[in-house]
Each structure stands twice: as C-alpha cells, then as structure tokens.
PDB file of C-alpha atoms in Angstrom:
ATOM      1  CA  GLY A  12      -0.233   0.142   0.175  1.00 48.00           C
ATOM      2  CA  THR A  13       0.836   3.707   0.205  1.00 55.00           C
ATOM      3  CA  HIS A  14       2.523   3.052   3.321  1.00 51.00           C
ATOM      4  CA  GLY A  15       3.892  -0.311   2.819  1.00 50.00           C
ATOM      5  CA  GLY A  16       4.294  -3.239   5.351  1.00 51.00           C
ATOM      6  CA  VAL A  17       2.935  -6.715   5.582  1.00 50.00           C
ATOM      7  CA  PHE A  18      -0.265  -8.299   6.964  1.00 53.00           C
ATOM      8  CA  LEU A  19      -1.513 -11.518   7.401  1.00 48.00           C
ATOM      9  CA  ASP A  20      -4.656 -12.668   5.894  1.00 57.00           C
ATOM     10  CA  GLU A  21      -7.655 -13.558   7.718  1.00 56.00           C
ATOM     11  CA  GLY A  22      -7.686 -16.798   6.009  1.00 56.00           C
ATOM     12  CA  TYR A  23      -4.315 -17.779   6.795  1.00 52.00           C
ATOM     13  CA  ARG A  24      -4.034 -20.794   9.029  1.00 52.00           C
ATOM     14  CA  LEU A  25      -0.984 -22.502  10.692  1.00 51.00           C
ATOM     15  CA  SER A  26       0.166 -25.539   8.862  1.00 50.00           C
ATOM     16  CA  LEU A  27       1.551 -27.139  12.443  1.00 55.00           C
ATOM     17  CA  ASN A  28       5.034 -27.627  10.820  1.00 53.00           C
ATOM     18  CA  GLY A  29       3.474 -29.721   7.851  1.00 68.00           C
ATOM     19  CA  LEU A  30       1.448 -31.985   9.876  1.00 72.00           C
ATOM     20  CA  ASN A  31       0.229 -34.854   6.919  1.00 75.00           C
ATOM     21  CA  MET A  32      -3.352 -36.154   6.921  1.00 76.00           C
ATOM     22  CA  GLY A  33      -2.147 -39.270   8.719  1.00 77.00           C
ATOM     23  CA  GLU A  34      -0.450 -37.201  11.218  1.00 75.00           C
ATOM     24  CA  VAL A  35      -3.899 -35.272  11.643  1.00 72.00           C
ATOM     25  CA  GLN A  36      -5.827 -38.672  12.088  1.00 73.00           C
ATOM     26  CA  ALA A  37      -3.755 -40.061  14.666  1.00 71.00           C
ATOM     27  CA  LEU A  38      -3.810 -36.644  16.593  1.00 71.00           C
ATOM     28  CA  PHE A  39      -7.516 -36.587  16.661  1.00 72.00           C
ATOM     29  CA  ALA A  40      -8.070 -40.473  17.278  1.00 71.00           C
ATOM     30  CA  LEU A  41      -6.530 -40.165  20.829  1.00 68.00           C
ATOM     31  CA  PRO A  42      -9.183 -41.126  23.390  1.00 67.00           C
ATOM     32  CA  ALA A  43     -10.337 -38.894  25.987  1.00 65.00           C
ATOM     33  CA  GLY A  44     -12.052 -39.917  29.261  1.00 63.00           C
ATOM     34  CA  GLY A  45     -11.095 -42.791  31.631  1.00 67.00           C
ATOM     35  CA  PRO A  46      -7.606 -42.503  32.542  1.00 73.00           C
ATOM     36  CA  LEU A  47      -7.056 -39.043  31.497  1.00 69.00           C
ATOM     37  CA  ASP A  48     -10.207 -38.367  33.816  1.00 69.00           C
ATOM     38  CA  ASP A  49      -8.773 -40.046  36.807  1.00 73.00           C
ATOM     39  CA  LEU A  50      -5.659 -37.406  35.970  1.00 75.00           C
ATOM     40  CA  GLY A  51      -8.005 -34.469  35.521  1.00 70.00           C
ATOM     41  CA  LEU A  52      -6.877 -34.085  31.925  1.00 67.00           C
ATOM     42  CA  THR A  53      -9.448 -34.746  29.826  1.00 64.00           C
ATOM     43  CA  ALA A  54     -10.546 -30.885  29.804  1.00 67.00           C
ATOM     44  CA  GLY A  55      -7.210 -29.757  28.743  1.00 68.00           C
ATOM     45  CA  HIS A  56      -7.005 -32.513  26.005  1.00 68.00           C
ATOM     46  CA  GLU A  57     -10.465 -31.087  25.001  1.00 76.00           C
ATOM     47  CA  THR A  58      -9.128 -27.589  24.944  1.00 77.00           C
ATOM     48  CA  ILE A  59      -5.749 -28.221  23.177  1.00 74.00           C
ATOM     49  CA  LEU A  60      -7.549 -29.991  20.351  1.00 77.00           C
ATOM     50  CA  LEU A  61      -9.727 -27.581  19.625  1.00 78.00           C
ATOM     51  CA  LYS A  62      -6.899 -24.982  19.472  1.00 79.00           C
ATOM     52  CA  LEU A  63      -5.256 -27.326  17.309  1.00 78.00           C
ATOM     53  CA  LEU A  64      -8.009 -27.739  15.133  1.00 79.00           C
ATOM     54  CA  ALA A  65      -8.122 -24.064  14.523  1.00 80.00           C
ATOM     55  CA  ALA A  66      -4.758 -24.037  13.615  1.00 79.00           C
ATOM     56  CA  LEU A  67      -5.118 -26.183  10.724  1.00 80.00           C
ATOM     57  CA  PRO A  68      -6.320 -25.573   7.117  1.00 81.00           C
ATOM     58  CA  GLN A  69      -9.430 -25.746   6.052  1.00 83.00           C
ATOM     59  CA  LEU A  70      -8.750 -29.007   4.401  1.00 82.00           C
ATOM     60  CA  GLN A  71      -7.331 -30.908   7.603  1.00 81.00           C
ATOM     61  CA  GLN A  72     -10.094 -29.172   9.726  1.00 82.00           C
ATOM     62  CA  ARG A  73     -12.164 -31.259   8.098  1.00 85.00           C
ATOM     63  CA  GLU A  74     -10.653 -34.388   7.929  1.00 83.00           C
ATOM     64  CA  ALA A  75     -10.211 -34.156  11.781  1.00 81.00           C
ATOM     65  CA  LEU A  76     -14.055 -33.455  12.412  1.00 83.00           C
ATOM     66  CA  ARG A  77     -14.932 -36.463   9.672  1.00 83.00           C
ATOM     67  CA  LEU A  78     -12.613 -38.728  11.872  1.00 80.00           C
ATOM     68  CA  ARG A  79     -14.252 -37.769  14.933  1.00 78.00           C
ATOM     69  CA  GLN A  80     -17.603 -38.128  13.654  1.00 79.00           C
ATOM     70  CA  ARG A  81     -16.626 -41.838  12.836  1.00 80.00           C
ATOM     71  CA  LEU A  82     -14.087 -43.283  15.123  1.00 77.00           C
ATOM     72  CA  HIS A  83     -14.321 -43.175  18.904  1.00 73.00           C
ATOM     73  CA  ILE A  84     -12.012 -45.443  21.152  1.00 72.00           C
ATOM     74  CA  ASP A  85     -13.149 -46.334  24.329  1.00 74.00           C
ATOM     75  CA  PRO A  86     -10.484 -47.703  26.930  1.00 71.00           C
ATOM     76  CA  THR A  87     -12.406 -49.280  29.357  1.00 71.00           C
ATOM     77  CA  ASP A  88     -13.628 -52.757  29.904  1.00 69.00           C
ATOM     78  CA  TRP A  89     -17.375 -54.181  29.696  1.00 67.00           C
ATOM     79  CA  PHE A  90     -18.838 -54.620  33.024  1.00 64.00           C
ATOM     80  CA  ARG A  91     -15.569 -53.164  35.040  1.00 67.00           C
ATOM     81  CA  HIS A  92     -16.643 -50.547  37.507  1.00 68.00           C
ATOM     82  CA  ALA A  93     -13.804 -48.025  38.300  1.00 68.00           C
ATOM     83  CA  GLU A  94     -11.124 -48.870  40.868  1.00 77.00           C
ATOM     84  CA  PRO A  95     -10.660 -46.840  44.184  1.00 75.00           C
ATOM     85  CA  THR A  96      -8.234 -43.906  43.130  1.00 84.00           C
ATOM     86  CA  GLU A  97      -8.247 -42.270  46.431  1.00 88.00           C
ATOM     87  CA  TRP A  98      -4.512 -41.879  46.037  1.00 94.00           C
ATOM     88  CA  LEU A  99      -3.341 -41.401  42.938  1.00 93.00           C
ATOM     89  CA  ALA A 100      -3.380 -37.631  42.962  1.00 92.00           C
ATOM     90  CA  ASP A 101      -0.554 -37.924  45.581  1.00 96.00           C
ATOM     91  CA  ILE A 102       1.503 -40.515  43.728  1.00 96.00           C
ATOM     92  CA  GLN A 103       0.869 -38.378  40.602  1.00 94.00           C
ATOM     93  CA  LYS A 104       2.467 -35.430  42.553  1.00 96.00           C
ATOM     94  CA  ALA A 105       5.491 -37.526  43.432  1.00 97.00           C
ATOM     95  CA  VAL A 106       6.078 -38.878  40.137  1.00 97.00           C
ATOM     96  CA  TRP A 107       6.030 -35.371  38.484  1.00 94.00           C
ATOM     97  CA  ALA A 108       8.271 -34.178  41.189  1.00 96.00           C
ATOM     98  CA  ASP A 109      10.757 -37.008  41.229  1.00 97.00           C
ATOM     99  CA  ARG A 110      10.177 -37.084  45.247  1.00 98.00           C
ATOM    100  CA  GLU A 111      10.574 -40.253  47.357  1.00 98.00           C
ATOM    101  CA  ILE A 112       6.971 -41.748  48.839  1.00 98.00           C
ATOM    102  CA  GLU A 113       6.235 -44.089  51.727  1.00 98.00           C
ATOM    103  CA  ILE A 114       2.794 -46.069  51.142  1.00 97.00           C
ATOM    104  CA  VAL A 115       1.249 -48.553  52.943  1.00 97.00           C
ATOM    105  CA  TYR A 116       0.306 -51.307  50.491  1.00 96.00           C
ATOM    106  CA  LEU A 117      -2.531 -54.073  50.821  1.00 92.00           C
ATOM    107  CA  ARG A 118      -0.697 -57.385  49.237  1.00 89.00           C
ATOM    108  CA  ASN A 119      -2.511 -59.908  47.617  1.00 82.00           C
ATOM    109  CA  ASP A 120      -2.242 -62.124  50.769  1.00 82.00           C
ATOM    110  CA  GLY A 121      -4.561 -59.725  52.507  1.00 84.00           C
ATOM    111  CA  GLN A 122      -1.628 -58.147  54.589  1.00 90.00           C
ATOM    112  CA  ARG A 123      -0.120 -54.734  54.963  1.00 93.00           C
ATOM    113  CA  SER A 124       3.163 -53.675  54.190  1.00 94.00           C
ATOM    114  CA  ARG A 125       4.902 -50.081  54.453  1.00 96.00           C
ATOM    115  CA  ARG A 126       7.443 -49.507  51.825  1.00 96.00           C
ATOM    116  CA  ARG A 127       9.378 -46.351  50.706  1.00 97.00           C
ATOM    117  CA  LEU A 128       9.826 -46.189  46.966  1.00 98.00           C
ATOM    118  CA  GLN A 129      10.911 -44.026  44.169  1.00 98.00           C
ATOM    119  CA  PRO A 130       8.197 -43.739  41.939  1.00 98.00           C
ATOM    120  CA  PHE A 131       9.089 -43.481  38.171  1.00 97.00           C
ATOM    121  CA  GLY A 132       5.737 -43.380  36.512  1.00 96.00           C
ATOM    122  CA  LEU A 133       2.234 -44.011  36.344  1.00 95.00           C
ATOM    123  CA  VAL A 134       0.756 -46.731  33.902  1.00 93.00           C
ATOM    124  CA  ALA A 135      -3.010 -47.280  32.859  1.00 88.00           C
ATOM    125  CA  LYS A 136      -3.523 -50.877  31.776  1.00 87.00           C
ATOM    126  CA  SER A 137      -7.388 -50.612  30.286  1.00 78.00           C
ATOM    127  CA  SER A 138      -8.708 -48.973  33.408  1.00 78.00           C
ATOM    128  CA  ILE A 139      -6.426 -50.156  36.075  1.00 87.00           C
ATOM    129  CA  TRP A 140      -3.937 -47.892  37.586  1.00 91.00           C
ATOM    130  CA  TYR A 141      -0.236 -49.587  38.345  1.00 95.00           C
ATOM    131  CA  LEU A 142       2.920 -47.296  39.878  1.00 97.00           C
ATOM    132  CA  VAL A 143       6.194 -48.306  38.625  1.00 97.00           C
ATOM    133  CA  ALA A 144       8.375 -47.839  41.250  1.00 97.00           C
ATOM    134  CA  ARG A 145      12.344 -48.482  42.329  1.00 97.00           C
ATOM    135  CA  GLN A 146      12.796 -50.168  45.756  1.00 95.00           C
ATOM    136  CA  LEU A 147      15.500 -48.536  47.591  1.00 93.00           C
ATOM    137  CA  ASP A 148      17.489 -52.012  47.180  1.00 94.00           C
ATOM    138  CA  GLY A 149      17.414 -51.464  43.676  1.00 93.00           C
ATOM    139  CA  SER A 150      14.733 -53.870  42.723  1.00 94.00           C
ATOM    140  CA  TRP A 151      11.755 -52.727  40.396  1.00 95.00           C
ATOM    141  CA  ARG A 152       7.889 -53.424  40.989  1.00 95.00           C
ATOM    142  CA  SER A 153       4.685 -52.576  39.811  1.00 95.00           C
ATOM    143  CA  PHE A 154       2.016 -51.621  42.411  1.00 96.00           C
ATOM    144  CA  ARG A 155      -1.665 -51.954  41.945  1.00 93.00           C
ATOM    145  CA  VAL A 156      -2.628 -48.264  42.589  1.00 94.00           C
ATOM    146  CA  SER A 157      -6.154 -49.463  43.709  1.00 92.00           C
ATOM    147  CA  ARG A 158      -4.283 -51.241  46.754  1.00 94.00           C
ATOM    148  CA  VAL A 159      -2.283 -48.633  48.281  1.00 95.00           C
ATOM    149  CA  GLU A 160      -4.000 -47.299  51.738  1.00 95.00           C
ATOM    150  CA  GLU A 161      -1.801 -44.618  52.421  1.00 96.00           C
ATOM    151  CA  VAL A 162       1.109 -42.361  50.775  1.00 97.00           C
ATOM    152  CA  ILE A 163       3.431 -39.873  52.342  1.00 97.00           C
ATOM    153  CA  ILE A 164       5.321 -37.408  50.144  1.00 98.00           C
ATOM    154  CA  THR A 165       8.850 -37.187  51.669  1.00 97.00           C
ATOM    155  CA  GLU A 166      11.300 -34.378  50.743  1.00 97.00           C
ATOM    156  CA  THR A 167      13.829 -36.776  49.417  1.00 97.00           C
ATOM    157  CA  SER A 168      14.543 -36.124  45.693  1.00 97.00           C
ATOM    158  CA  PHE A 169      15.702 -39.177  43.565  1.00 97.00           C
ATOM    159  CA  ASP A 170      17.735 -38.995  39.978  1.00 95.00           C
ATOM    160  CA  ARG A 171      16.371 -40.772  37.089  1.00 94.00           C
ATOM    161  CA  PRO A 172      18.366 -42.782  34.830  1.00 93.00           C
ATOM    162  CA  ALA A 173      19.129 -40.797  31.564  1.00 92.00           C
ATOM    163  CA  ASP A 174      17.900 -43.713  29.774  1.00 94.00           C
ATOM    164  CA  PHE A 175      15.008 -44.688  31.628  1.00 94.00           C
ATOM    165  CA  ASP A 176      11.943 -45.045  28.966  1.00 95.00           C
ATOM    166  CA  LEU A 177       8.405 -46.150  31.041  1.00 95.00           C
ATOM    167  CA  ALA A 178       7.180 -47.752  27.799  1.00 93.00           C
ATOM    168  CA  THR A 179       9.697 -50.141  27.244  1.00 95.00           C
ATOM    169  CA  HIS A 180      10.071 -50.755  31.188  1.00 95.00           C
ATOM    170  CA  TRP A 181       6.397 -51.618  31.257  1.00 95.00           C
ATOM    171  CA  SER A 182       6.504 -53.945  28.147  1.00 94.00           C
ATOM    172  CA  LYS A 183       9.292 -56.038  29.295  1.00 94.00           C
ATOM    173  CA  ALA A 184       8.009 -56.070  33.056  1.00 93.00           C
ATOM    174  CA  THR A 185       4.135 -57.629  31.587  1.00 90.00           C
ATOM    175  CA  VAL A 186       6.395 -60.110  29.589  1.00 87.00           C
ATOM    176  CA  GLU A 187       7.892 -61.365  32.531  1.00 87.00           C
ATOM    177  CA  PHE A 188       5.149 -61.402  34.680  1.00 84.00           C
ATOM    178  CA  GLU A 189       2.842 -63.434  31.993  1.00 76.00           C
ATOM    179  CA  SER A 190       5.901 -65.775  31.990  1.00 76.00           C
ATOM    180  CA  ARG A 191       5.645 -66.760  35.532  1.00 73.00           C
ATOM    181  CA  PHE A 192       2.379 -68.652  34.484  1.00 66.00           C
ATOM    182  CA  ASP A 193       2.694 -71.949  33.333  1.00 60.00           C
ATOM    183  CA  GLN A 194       1.072 -72.846  29.999  1.00 61.00           C
ATOM    184  CA  PRO A 195       0.839 -75.789  28.218  1.00 59.00           C
ATOM    185  CA  HIS A 196       2.733 -76.397  24.858  1.00 62.00           C
ATOM    186  CA  SER A 197      -0.032 -76.662  22.828  1.00 74.00           C
ATOM    187  CA  ALA A 198      -3.638 -75.164  22.388  1.00 79.00           C
ATOM    188  CA  SER A 199      -6.641 -77.158  22.464  1.00 85.00           C
ATOM    189  CA  LEU A 200      -9.331 -76.826  19.705  1.00 89.00           C
ATOM    190  CA  VAL A 201     -12.860 -76.682  21.367  1.00 92.00           C
ATOM    191  CA  ARG A 202     -15.920 -77.122  19.677  1.00 94.00           C
ATOM    192  CA  CYS A 203     -19.154 -76.128  21.219  1.00 93.00           C
ATOM    193  CA  ARG A 204     -22.846 -74.557  21.215  1.00 92.00           C
ATOM    194  CA  LEU A 205     -24.292 -71.713  22.612  1.00 90.00           C
ATOM    195  CA  ARG A 206     -27.709 -69.605  22.365  1.00 86.00           C
ATOM    196  CA  ARG A 207     -27.017 -66.924  19.675  1.00 84.00           C
ATOM    197  CA  GLU A 208     -27.693 -64.173  22.421  1.00 85.00           C
ATOM    198  CA  PHE A 209     -24.519 -64.689  24.260  1.00 84.00           C
ATOM    199  CA  LEU A 210     -22.361 -65.050  21.477  1.00 81.00           C
ATOM    200  CA  TRP A 211     -21.337 -61.468  22.403  1.00 79.00           C
ATOM    201  CA  LEU A 212     -20.698 -62.374  26.142  1.00 75.00           C
ATOM    202  CA  PHE A 213     -18.501 -65.469  24.878  1.00 73.00           C
ATOM    203  CA  SER A 214     -16.425 -63.401  22.460  1.00 71.00           C
ATOM    204  CA  SER A 215     -15.502 -61.100  25.195  1.00 67.00           C
ATOM    205  CA  SER A 216     -14.415 -63.104  27.566  1.00 66.00           C
ATOM    206  CA  PHE A 217     -11.790 -65.193  24.684  1.00 65.00           C
ATOM    207  CA  SER A 218      -9.116 -63.336  23.150  1.00 59.00           C
ATOM    208  CA  GLY A 219      -8.068 -66.216  20.724  1.00 63.00           C
ATOM    209  CA  GLN A 220      -9.249 -67.107  17.468  1.00 73.00           C
ATOM    210  CA  MET A 221     -13.083 -68.015  17.116  1.00 80.00           C
ATOM    211  CA  ASP A 222     -14.541 -69.223  14.327  1.00 85.00           C
ATOM    212  CA  ILE A 223     -18.544 -69.866  13.718  1.00 87.00           C
ATOM    213  CA  LEU A 224     -19.520 -73.075  12.164  1.00 90.00           C
ATOM    214  CA  THR A 225     -23.019 -72.739  11.618  1.00 88.00           C
ATOM    215  CA  ASP A 226     -25.367 -69.477  10.550  1.00 86.00           C
ATOM    216  CA  PRO A 227     -25.009 -67.208  12.818  1.00 77.00           C
ATOM    217  CA  THR A 228     -28.564 -65.940  12.917  1.00 81.00           C
ATOM    218  CA  ASP A 229     -29.770 -69.640  14.488  1.00 84.00           C
ATOM    219  CA  ASP A 230     -31.049 -69.687  17.530  1.00 85.00           C
ATOM    220  CA  TRP A 231     -27.953 -71.937  18.531  1.00 88.00           C
ATOM    221  CA  VAL A 232     -24.540 -70.991  17.447  1.00 91.00           C
ATOM    222  CA  VAL A 233     -21.905 -73.549  16.998  1.00 93.00           C
ATOM    223  CA  ILE A 234     -18.466 -72.559  17.042  1.00 91.00           C
ATOM    224  CA  GLU A 235     -14.776 -73.724  17.310  1.00 91.00           C
ATOM    225  CA  VAL A 236     -12.067 -71.932  19.403  1.00 88.00           C
ATOM    226  CA  GLU A 237      -8.500 -72.535  20.264  1.00 85.00           C
ATOM    227  CA  THR A 238      -7.544 -72.149  23.838  1.00 83.00           C
ATOM    228  CA  TYR A 239      -4.708 -73.457  26.345  1.00 80.00           C
ATOM    229  CA  TRP A 240      -7.158 -73.196  29.288  1.00 82.00           C
ATOM    230  CA  PRO A 241     -10.190 -75.137  27.853  1.00 86.00           C
ATOM    231  CA  VAL A 242     -11.535 -76.467  31.201  1.00 89.00           C
ATOM    232  CA  GLU A 243     -11.118 -72.932  33.085  1.00 87.00           C
ATOM    233  CA  MET A 244     -12.563 -71.182  29.960  1.00 85.00           C
ATOM    234  CA  MET A 245     -15.572 -73.351  29.596  1.00 89.00           C
ATOM    235  CA  LEU A 246     -16.236 -73.331  33.477  1.00 89.00           C
ATOM    236  CA  ARG A 247     -16.433 -69.505  33.422  1.00 86.00           C
ATOM    237  CA  MET A 248     -19.275 -70.066  31.169  1.00 85.00           C
ATOM    238  CA  GLY A 249     -21.365 -72.267  33.457  1.00 86.00           C
ATOM    239  CA  ASP A 250     -24.545 -73.427  31.886  1.00 85.00           C
ATOM    240  CA  LEU A 251     -24.441 -70.865  28.803  1.00 85.00           C
ATOM    241  CA  VAL A 252     -22.188 -73.322  26.745  1.00 89.00           C
ATOM    242  CA  GLU A 253     -22.272 -76.878  25.891  1.00 93.00           C
ATOM    243  CA  VAL A 254     -19.012 -78.301  24.533  1.00 94.00           C
ATOM    244  CA  LEU A 255     -19.362 -80.824  21.945  1.00 95.00           C
ATOM    245  CA  ALA A 256     -15.733 -81.986  21.162  1.00 94.00           C
ATOM    246  CA  PRO A 257     -13.434 -83.242  22.054  1.00 94.00           C
ATOM    247  CA  ASP A 258     -14.516 -85.753  24.682  1.00 95.00           C
ATOM    248  CA  TRP A 259     -11.971 -85.646  27.233  1.00 95.00           C
ATOM    249  CA  LEU A 260     -12.950 -82.042  27.894  1.00 94.00           C
ATOM    250  CA  ARG A 261     -16.650 -82.923  28.186  1.00 95.00           C
ATOM    251  CA  ALA A 262     -15.433 -85.884  30.878  1.00 95.00           C
ATOM    252  CA  GLU A 263     -13.237 -83.270  32.614  1.00 94.00           C
ATOM    253  CA  LEU A 264     -15.965 -80.736  32.805  1.00 94.00           C
ATOM    254  CA  HIS A 265     -18.074 -83.238  34.272  1.00 94.00           C
ATOM    255  CA  GLU A 266     -16.384 -84.280  36.610  1.00 94.00           C
ATOM    256  CA  ALA A 267     -15.850 -80.403  37.761  1.00 92.00           C
ATOM    257  CA  ALA A 268     -19.416 -80.118  37.879  1.00 92.00           C
ATOM    258  CA  LEU A 269     -20.144 -83.080  40.254  1.00 92.00           C
ATOM    259  CA  GLY A 270     -17.524 -81.623  42.621  1.00 91.00           C
ATOM    260  CA  ILE A 271     -18.766 -78.396  42.504  1.00 90.00           C
ATOM    261  CA  ALA A 272     -22.270 -79.934  43.163  1.00 90.00           C
ATOM    262  CA  ALA A 273     -21.017 -81.659  46.212  1.00 89.00           C
ATOM    263  CA  ARG A 274     -19.266 -78.764  47.430  1.00 88.00           C
ATOM    264  CA  TYR A 275     -22.211 -76.879  47.436  1.00 89.00           C
ATOM    265  CA  GLU A 276     -24.649 -79.128  48.529  1.00 85.00           C
ATOM    266  CA  PRO A 277     -27.232 -77.969  50.839  1.00 85.00           C
ATOM    267  CA  LYS A 278     -26.641 -79.215  54.083  1.00 76.00           C
ATOM    268  CA  ASN A 279     -29.871 -80.563  56.300  1.00 67.00           C
ATOM    269  CA  ASN A 280     -30.314 -78.446  59.376  1.00 57.00           C
ATOM    270  CA  VAL A 281     -30.353 -80.795  62.439  1.00 49.00           C
ATOM    271  CA  GLU A 282     -32.196 -79.695  65.576  1.00 48.00           C
TER     272      GLU A 282
END
C-alpha cells in the first residue's frame, strides 16, 4: 500500500509444521476420558484439540472433524467398575516431582506392608492404574494403585537414569509377569454350542481365534475356539455353553461339575 508493510490474511492458517493427513488423524483419534479423567486432564485434552483444530488448514480441519464423527476409542472394559483412586493424585505429584514416597500397600495375601519407593511412572492398563517404582534396594516393582491405602510424599529427591523409558520398562515387565504362569505346550481346539444372544459375551471373554461354524442367525450357534485353558474357560461360562468336542474335555467338565455340586450341596439343619 501507500505506506508499505505486511499483513496476515484472515484466511491464513498455520500448518503446524507441515502435519500430513495421517498425522492429523492419529492426533485426533486419541481417546479422552477414562485414565485422563482420573488425572484431571480430560478438559485440557479437549481444549488443546480445539486449539489445534483452529490452527489447521481447512482441508485438514474437515478431515479431523470427519474422523471424530466416525471413530471413538473407549479405553474401558465391559462391566468393569472404576477402581478406587484415592491416592492417585498424591502419587502423581510425587512422580512429577521425582520425590520418594512411603506407602501402605495391601498385598495379595491380605497383609499390609509399609514401603519406601522411588515412583518413576504411572501406567493405565485398560482402566486399572499401576505405579512403576524402584525400591531402595534397587529392585523394580509395579503396584496396583487401588491397593495403596496411604501415601506420604517425602522431601527426598531421586535421580532418574537418563536412559529410562517407561513404555519399554512396562512392556518388559508385563512379559516377565506373564511368563511366570505355566502354559501348556499346545492349544486345544474346542467345539461348542451356545445361544446366539450369548455369543457376544463369549467373544468378549475369550481373546483367541473363534470361528462360527453355523448360521450366526440361528437360535443356537456352533463355534470352534483354540485355547490353552479349555477347562477353566468353559467353567467360566457355566451352563451358557455346551461343549461338543473333544470328549476328554466333556469328561473333565463333568467331573468338575460333580465336584462343585458336592461342595455346594445344601446341608440339612439338625435341631
């Protein structure tokens, strides 16, 4: 113009360092709620997404909105009630500040123990919170936050190893934990039948391969599954499912059912 100068067009939008469409989709697919609610971060999560959305070019804005209308990730399990997180906020403060804590912890055997820990991180596995901590003897442990009954944040700080990565540590720890349980060398192929309306319950309780062998619209559906724990798995389903094969599994379930019936047989009251 007459006096020179530069102005920013009202329609200009920052491209956020050149985010491509796949990166925009990944960013806006991140789930809110669940663990973020527990940490008080849901509102901040939504606010930052709105700010990022406003900074995107129109084409990427439309794609982000399109994705949010078509994809929702629910991080919680079916029928799982929220676990107590009374001490989560205090643990979070200690983790953020790299401060040692003293806790009272309810162990699996029902006994309580007092421990001094260096809290390195918090992990939400599904909707269950775990504290990853180093004990004063240098050993590492994972503690279920819902079993923590008291937390004292001390004035003692601790140093984090520069190469510590929480995700890598957790992945290794879960593999080691699962390896403690004996597992048969081979899986068993089980054929069974159940009413169609309970098919969803069966599939949600079983994480392995499942094949439907009959018309899925029939009242009764025949399926085949592979499992390392056939007896335990079928007992969990009770009388909602009938095992058709193999015969040895039918025999073991029959034996187990007789034992359960005998255990819970009503006792006659003698006066």
